[in-house]
Amino acid sequence: MQVPPASQSAACQHPQSANSRGSEYAMLSRHVRQAGLLDRRLRYYAWKITLTALALAAGWTAFAVLGDSWWQLGTAVFLAVVFAQIGFLGHDAGHRQIFGSRRANYVLGILCGNLSIGLSYGWWTGKHNRHHAHPNTEGADPDIMISALAFSGGQALTSRGIQRLVFRYQAYLLVPMLLFEAIGLHASSIRAMTRRSCRNRTPEALLLGVHAAGYLTAIFLVLPPVKAVAFILVQQGLFGFYLGCSFAPNHKGMPVLAASEKTDFLRRQVLTSRNVRGGWLTDFAMGGLNYQIEHHLFPSMPRPSLRRSQALVAAFCAERDLPYCQATLLGSYAQALRHLNAIGKLTRPGAVTAAAPALTPP
């Protein structure tokens, strides 16, 4: 495990004596299932999908009514929030939280992802499933295998040139980087469509094209070029920023596992995840991702059941002395930034010798 001690709170440290037993997860799973927490919640999702669709329609209606006006930047902010909420629905469909049928979830997923917000549902679910299988694991989790940020000492120490300089100041660059998150997601979606290995490439590419054509045509028909570009920059920038801010608290600053480390499923998911405390507003704003521990243990659990399962999971972990990490929203960001800053310091001249021994906990 490669994490500077300063990057983790004491409550979230890896226990030194964890006797892993596969039956523990089976026991927890049985309790969760008996409590009905994995049952479909179709009524909840019917309302959620309807209200989100109405919000999307309201946003584009307001856009058409306002016409050539700088007030459209307010519409851009609103649509950025709506796009992110649609993304959360696509996330739930990707985990089959909504329908029992794989096909029904897929249809909803491509309507939310490809058609509504211009992101490839197939590409994203493939990447996201790999993340769930190997959270915070070097060489296996795609969410920490990115060139713009270093999440472990090993990544920082082996970097060179411009990348090393970026890593050095990554804690300060994270926020502006998130403004480009949507661009990266769109680019990855388009690249996925060029691969022959892409499943369902024809419908996915078609819906991505319909979205792009409709989105750009509507904007440039209603707004002159300067305002149109400003609208796109604000809407897409905040859309990506919102998504990034929703995913960032979940694993950043938590233990990074070496690829060779043997950890059972229960501990791998709990030790690398962080919950965010809050009420209904936090649940809404983060699309249920604030219950990251429960979500990683039971990815197919419907979103409204995550809060109900929290007490059960927390008590189960406490009985086994398994750290159950929670923080406030601001506290989670602070932990993530401290971690990135601690890793970034390893790239400073003369820091390697002094910091390298601390990369592996005793």
Coordinates of C-alpha atoms in Angstrom, one line a residue:
M1 CA 0.0 0.0 0.0
Q2 CA 1.5 3.3 -1.0
V3 CA 0.1 6.3 0.8
P4 CA 1.9 8.9 2.9
P5 CA 0.6 8.7 6.4
A6 CA -0.3 12.4 6.4
S7 CA -2.9 11.9 3.7
Q8 CA -5.3 9.8 5.8
S9 CA -7.2 10.5 8.9
A10 CA -6.6 8.2 11.8
A11 CA -10.2 6.9 11.6
C12 CA -9.6 5.6 8.1
Q13 CA -6.4 3.7 8.4
H14 CA -5.9 0.2 7.2
P15 CA -6.2 -2.1 10.3
Q16 CA -3.0 -3.9 11.1
S17 CA -4.6 -7.3 11.8
A18 CA -7.4 -8.0 9.4
N19 CA -8.2 -11.7 9.2
S20 CA -10.2 -11.8 6.0
R21 CA -13.0 -14.3 5.7
G22 CA -15.0 -14.6 2.5
S23 CA -18.1 -15.7 4.6
E24 CA -18.3 -12.2 6.2
Y25 CA -19.5 -10.5 3.0
A26 CA -22.0 -13.4 2.4
M27 CA -23.3 -12.8 5.9
L28 CA -23.7 -9.0 5.3
S29 CA -25.3 -9.7 2.0
R30 CA -27.8 -12.0 3.5
H31 CA -28.8 -9.3 6.1
V32 CA -29.1 -6.7 3.4
R33 CA -31.3 -8.9 1.2
Q34 CA -33.5 -10.0 4.1
A35 CA -34.1 -6.3 4.9
G36 CA -35.4 -5.8 1.4
L37 CA -32.7 -3.3 0.6
L38 CA -32.0 -4.9 -2.8
D39 CA -35.6 -4.8 -4.0
R40 CA -36.4 -2.6 -7.0
R41 CA -37.8 0.8 -6.3
L42 CA -39.7 1.5 -9.5
R43 CA -42.0 4.1 -8.0
Y44 CA -39.1 6.2 -6.8
Y45 CA -37.3 6.0 -10.2
A46 CA -40.5 6.7 -12.1
W47 CA -40.8 10.0 -10.2
K48 CA -37.1 10.7 -10.5
I49 CA -36.9 10.1 -14.2
T50 CA -40.1 12.1 -14.8
L51 CA -39.0 15.2 -12.8
T52 CA -35.5 15.1 -14.4
A53 CA -37.0 14.9 -17.9
L54 CA -39.3 17.8 -17.0
A55 CA -36.3 19.8 -15.7
L56 CA -34.4 19.1 -19.0
A57 CA -37.4 20.2 -21.0
A58 CA -37.8 23.3 -18.9
G59 CA -34.2 24.3 -19.3
W60 CA -34.3 24.1 -23.1
T61 CA -37.7 25.8 -23.2
A62 CA -36.2 28.7 -21.2
F63 CA -33.3 28.7 -23.6
A64 CA -35.6 29.1 -26.6
V65 CA -37.7 31.8 -24.8
L66 CA -34.8 33.9 -23.6
G67 CA -33.3 34.1 -27.1
D68 CA -30.3 36.4 -27.8
S69 CA -29.4 37.4 -24.2
W70 CA -26.6 37.2 -21.8
W71 CA -29.1 35.8 -19.3
Q72 CA -28.6 32.6 -21.1
L73 CA -25.6 32.0 -19.0
G74 CA -28.0 31.4 -16.1
T75 CA -29.7 28.8 -18.3
A76 CA -26.3 27.2 -18.9
V77 CA -25.8 26.9 -15.1
F78 CA -29.2 25.3 -14.8
L79 CA -28.6 22.8 -17.6
A80 CA -25.2 21.9 -16.2
V81 CA -27.0 20.7 -13.0
V82 CA -29.7 18.9 -15.0
F83 CA -27.1 17.2 -17.2
A84 CA -25.3 15.9 -14.0
Q85 CA -28.6 14.6 -12.6
I86 CA -29.2 12.8 -15.9
G87 CA -25.7 11.4 -15.5
F88 CA -26.6 10.0 -12.1
L89 CA -29.6 8.2 -13.6
G90 CA -27.3 6.7 -16.2
H91 CA -25.0 5.6 -13.4
D92 CA -27.9 3.9 -11.6
A93 CA -28.9 2.2 -14.9
G94 CA -25.4 1.1 -15.5
H95 CA -25.4 -0.8 -12.1
R96 CA -28.9 -2.2 -12.9
Q97 CA -30.4 -0.4 -9.9
I98 CA -33.5 0.6 -11.7
F99 CA -35.0 -2.3 -13.6
G100 CA -34.5 -6.0 -13.2
S101 CA -34.0 -6.4 -17.0
R102 CA -30.5 -5.8 -18.4
R103 CA -32.1 -4.6 -21.7
A104 CA -34.3 -2.1 -20.0
N105 CA -31.4 -0.6 -18.0
Y106 CA -29.3 -0.4 -21.2
V107 CA -32.1 1.4 -23.1
L108 CA -32.5 3.9 -20.3
G109 CA -28.7 4.2 -20.0
I110 CA -28.1 5.2 -23.7
L111 CA -31.1 7.6 -23.6
C112 CA -29.6 9.3 -20.5
G113 CA -25.9 9.1 -21.6
N114 CA -25.6 9.1 -25.4
L115 CA -28.7 11.0 -26.3
S116 CA -29.3 13.4 -23.5
I117 CA -25.8 14.5 -22.4
G118 CA -23.5 13.2 -25.1
L119 CA -21.5 10.5 -23.1
S120 CA -21.1 6.9 -24.3
Y121 CA -23.0 4.7 -21.9
G122 CA -21.2 1.6 -23.0
W123 CA -17.7 3.1 -22.7
W124 CA -18.4 4.5 -19.3
T125 CA -20.0 1.4 -17.8
G126 CA -17.0 -0.7 -18.9
K127 CA -14.6 1.7 -17.3
H128 CA -16.7 2.1 -14.2
N129 CA -17.1 -1.6 -13.6
R130 CA -13.3 -2.0 -13.7
H131 CA -13.2 0.7 -11.0
H132 CA -15.7 -1.2 -8.8
A133 CA -13.8 -4.4 -9.2
H134 CA -10.4 -2.9 -8.2
P135 CA -11.0 0.4 -6.3
N136 CA -7.9 2.5 -5.7
T137 CA -5.7 -0.4 -6.9
E138 CA -2.6 0.6 -8.8
G139 CA -2.5 -0.8 -12.4
A140 CA -6.1 -1.9 -12.2
D141 CA -8.4 1.0 -11.3
P142 CA -8.8 3.3 -14.3
D143 CA -9.9 6.1 -12.1
I144 CA -6.4 6.4 -10.7
M145 CA -4.6 5.5 -13.9
I146 CA -4.8 9.0 -15.4
S147 CA -1.8 11.1 -16.6
A148 CA -2.9 14.4 -15.0
L149 CA -2.9 13.3 -11.3
A150 CA -0.8 11.1 -9.1
F151 CA -2.5 9.2 -6.4
S152 CA 0.4 7.2 -5.0
G153 CA 4.0 7.7 -4.2
G154 CA 5.0 5.3 -6.9
Q155 CA 3.3 7.4 -9.6
A156 CA 4.9 10.6 -8.3
L157 CA 8.4 9.2 -8.0
T158 CA 8.4 7.7 -11.5
S159 CA 7.1 10.9 -13.2
R160 CA 9.3 13.0 -15.5
G161 CA 9.2 16.4 -17.2
I162 CA 6.0 18.4 -17.4
Q163 CA 4.0 15.6 -15.8
R164 CA 6.2 15.8 -12.7
L165 CA 5.7 19.5 -12.5
V166 CA 1.9 19.1 -12.8
F167 CA 2.0 16.5 -10.0
R168 CA 3.9 18.8 -7.8
Y169 CA 1.1 21.4 -7.8
Q170 CA -1.8 19.0 -8.4
A171 CA -3.6 20.0 -5.2
Y172 CA -3.9 23.5 -6.5
L173 CA -4.6 22.5 -10.1
L174 CA -7.4 20.1 -9.3
V175 CA -10.2 22.6 -9.3
P176 CA -9.4 24.2 -12.7
M177 CA -8.8 20.7 -14.1
L178 CA -12.4 19.7 -13.2
L179 CA -13.7 22.5 -15.5
F180 CA -12.3 20.4 -18.4
E181 CA -13.8 17.1 -17.2
A182 CA -16.7 17.1 -19.6
I183 CA -14.3 17.7 -22.5
G184 CA -12.3 14.6 -21.5
L185 CA -15.5 12.5 -21.1
H186 CA -16.8 13.6 -24.6
A187 CA -13.4 12.8 -26.1
S188 CA -13.2 9.4 -24.5
S189 CA -16.8 8.7 -25.7
I190 CA -15.9 9.5 -29.3
R191 CA -12.7 7.5 -29.2
A192 CA -14.6 4.5 -27.9
M193 CA -16.8 4.7 -31.0
T194 CA -13.8 4.3 -33.3
R195 CA -12.9 0.9 -31.8
R196 CA -14.2 -2.3 -33.4
S197 CA -14.3 -3.9 -30.0
C198 CA -17.1 -1.4 -28.9
R199 CA -20.3 -3.3 -28.3
N200 CA -23.5 -1.8 -29.8
R201 CA -21.4 0.8 -31.6
T202 CA -24.0 1.7 -34.2
P203 CA -26.8 2.7 -31.9
E204 CA -24.4 4.4 -29.5
A205 CA -22.6 6.4 -32.2
L206 CA -26.0 7.3 -33.8
L207 CA -27.3 8.7 -30.5
L208 CA -24.1 10.5 -29.8
G209 CA -24.3 12.2 -33.2
V210 CA -28.0 13.1 -32.7
H211 CA -27.1 14.7 -29.4
A212 CA -24.1 16.7 -30.8
A213 CA -26.1 17.9 -33.8
G214 CA -29.1 18.9 -31.8
Y215 CA -27.1 20.6 -29.0
L216 CA -24.9 22.6 -31.3
T217 CA -27.6 23.5 -33.8
A218 CA -30.0 24.8 -31.1
I219 CA -27.3 26.9 -29.5
F220 CA -25.9 28.5 -32.7
L221 CA -29.4 29.0 -34.1
V222 CA -30.5 31.0 -31.0
L223 CA -27.3 32.7 -30.1
P224 CA -24.7 34.7 -32.0
P225 CA -21.2 33.0 -32.1
V226 CA -19.7 34.8 -29.1
K227 CA -22.6 34.2 -26.8
A228 CA -23.0 30.6 -28.2
V229 CA -19.4 29.8 -27.3
A230 CA -19.7 31.4 -23.9
F231 CA -22.9 29.4 -23.2
I232 CA -21.1 26.1 -24.2
L233 CA -18.1 26.9 -22.1
V234 CA -20.2 27.7 -19.0
Q235 CA -22.6 24.8 -19.4
Q236 CA -20.0 22.1 -20.2
G237 CA -17.4 23.5 -17.8
L238 CA -19.9 23.4 -14.9
F239 CA -21.3 20.1 -15.9
G240 CA -17.9 18.5 -15.7
F241 CA -17.0 20.4 -12.6
Y242 CA -20.2 19.1 -10.9
L243 CA -19.6 15.5 -11.9
G244 CA -16.0 15.8 -10.7
C245 CA -17.0 17.3 -7.4
S246 CA -19.5 14.4 -6.9
F247 CA -16.9 11.7 -7.5
A248 CA -13.8 13.3 -6.0
P249 CA -14.8 12.8 -2.2
N250 CA -15.4 9.1 -2.6
H251 CA -11.9 7.6 -2.9
K252 CA -9.3 10.4 -3.2
G253 CA -7.2 10.4 -0.1
M254 CA -8.1 6.8 0.9
P255 CA -5.6 4.0 0.9
V256 CA -4.1 3.1 -2.5
L257 CA -3.6 -0.7 -2.8
A258 CA -0.7 -2.3 -4.6
A259 CA -1.7 -4.6 -7.4
S260 CA -0.1 -7.5 -5.5
E261 CA -2.0 -6.9 -2.3
K262 CA -4.4 -9.7 -1.3
T263 CA -7.5 -8.2 0.3
D264 CA -10.9 -9.8 0.5
F265 CA -13.9 -8.1 -1.2
L266 CA -15.5 -6.7 1.9
R267 CA -12.3 -5.0 3.1
R268 CA -11.2 -3.9 -0.3
Q269 CA -14.4 -2.0 -0.8
V270 CA -14.8 -0.5 2.7
L271 CA -11.2 0.5 3.2
T272 CA -10.8 2.4 -0.1
S273 CA -14.2 4.2 0.1
R274 CA -15.4 7.3 2.1
N275 CA -19.0 8.3 2.8
V276 CA -20.1 11.9 2.9
R277 CA -22.4 13.0 5.8
G278 CA -25.4 15.0 5.1
G279 CA -29.2 15.1 4.7
W280 CA -31.6 15.0 1.7
L281 CA -29.9 17.9 0.0
T282 CA -26.6 16.0 0.0
D283 CA -28.3 12.9 -1.3
F284 CA -29.9 14.9 -4.1
A285 CA -26.8 16.8 -5.0
M286 CA -24.5 13.8 -5.1
G287 CA -26.9 11.4 -6.6
G288 CA -26.5 8.9 -3.8
L289 CA -22.7 8.7 -4.3
N290 CA -22.3 10.1 -0.8
Y291 CA -23.1 6.5 0.4
Q292 CA -20.0 5.2 -1.4
I293 CA -19.2 2.4 1.0
E294 CA -22.7 0.9 0.7
H295 CA -22.7 1.5 -3.0
H296 CA -19.4 -0.3 -3.5
L297 CA -20.5 -3.2 -1.4
F298 CA -23.8 -3.5 -3.2
P299 CA -23.6 -1.7 -6.6
S300 CA -27.1 -2.9 -7.7
M301 CA -28.8 -1.5 -4.5
P302 CA -31.3 1.2 -5.6
R303 CA -30.3 4.7 -4.7
P304 CA -33.1 5.3 -2.1
S305 CA -32.1 2.2 -0.2
L306 CA -28.5 3.3 0.4
R307 CA -29.4 5.6 3.3
R308 CA -31.5 2.9 4.9
S309 CA -28.6 0.4 4.6
Q310 CA -26.0 2.7 6.2
A311 CA -26.7 1.8 9.9
L312 CA -26.7 -1.9 9.1
V313 CA -23.4 -1.8 7.2
A314 CA -21.7 0.6 9.8
A315 CA -22.7 -1.7 12.7
F316 CA -21.4 -4.8 10.8
C317 CA -18.1 -3.1 10.2
A318 CA -17.9 -1.9 13.8
E319 CA -18.4 -5.5 15.1
R320 CA -15.3 -6.5 13.0
D321 CA -13.1 -3.5 13.9
L322 CA -13.3 -2.5 10.2
P323 CA -12.8 1.3 9.8
Y324 CA -15.9 2.9 8.3
C325 CA -14.8 6.3 7.1
Q326 CA -17.2 9.2 7.0
A327 CA -16.6 13.0 6.6
T328 CA -18.5 16.1 5.9
L329 CA -18.5 17.3 2.3
L330 CA -15.9 20.0 3.0
G331 CA -14.0 17.6 5.2
S332 CA -13.8 15.0 2.4
Y333 CA -12.5 17.6 -0.1
A334 CA -9.9 18.7 2.5
Q335 CA -8.7 15.1 2.9
A336 CA -8.5 14.6 -0.8
L337 CA -6.6 17.8 -1.4
R338 CA -4.2 17.0 1.5
H339 CA -3.5 13.6 0.0
L340 CA -2.8 15.1 -3.4
N341 CA -0.6 17.7 -1.9
A342 CA 1.3 15.1 0.1
I343 CA 1.9 13.1 -3.0
G344 CA 2.9 16.2 -4.9
K345 CA 5.6 17.0 -2.4
L346 CA 7.4 13.8 -3.3
T347 CA 8.3 15.3 -6.7
R348 CA 10.2 18.2 -5.1
P349 CA 14.0 18.2 -5.5
G350 CA 15.6 16.4 -2.5
A351 CA 12.2 15.0 -1.3
V352 CA 12.6 11.5 -2.7
T353 CA 15.1 10.2 -0.2
A354 CA 13.3 11.7 2.8
A355 CA 9.8 10.7 1.8
A356 CA 10.3 7.3 0.1
P357 CA 10.5 5.3 3.4
A358 CA 7.1 6.7 4.5
L359 CA 5.3 5.3 1.4
T360 CA 4.8 1.9 2.8
P361 CA 3.1 1.7 6.2
P362 CA 4.6 -0.6 8.8

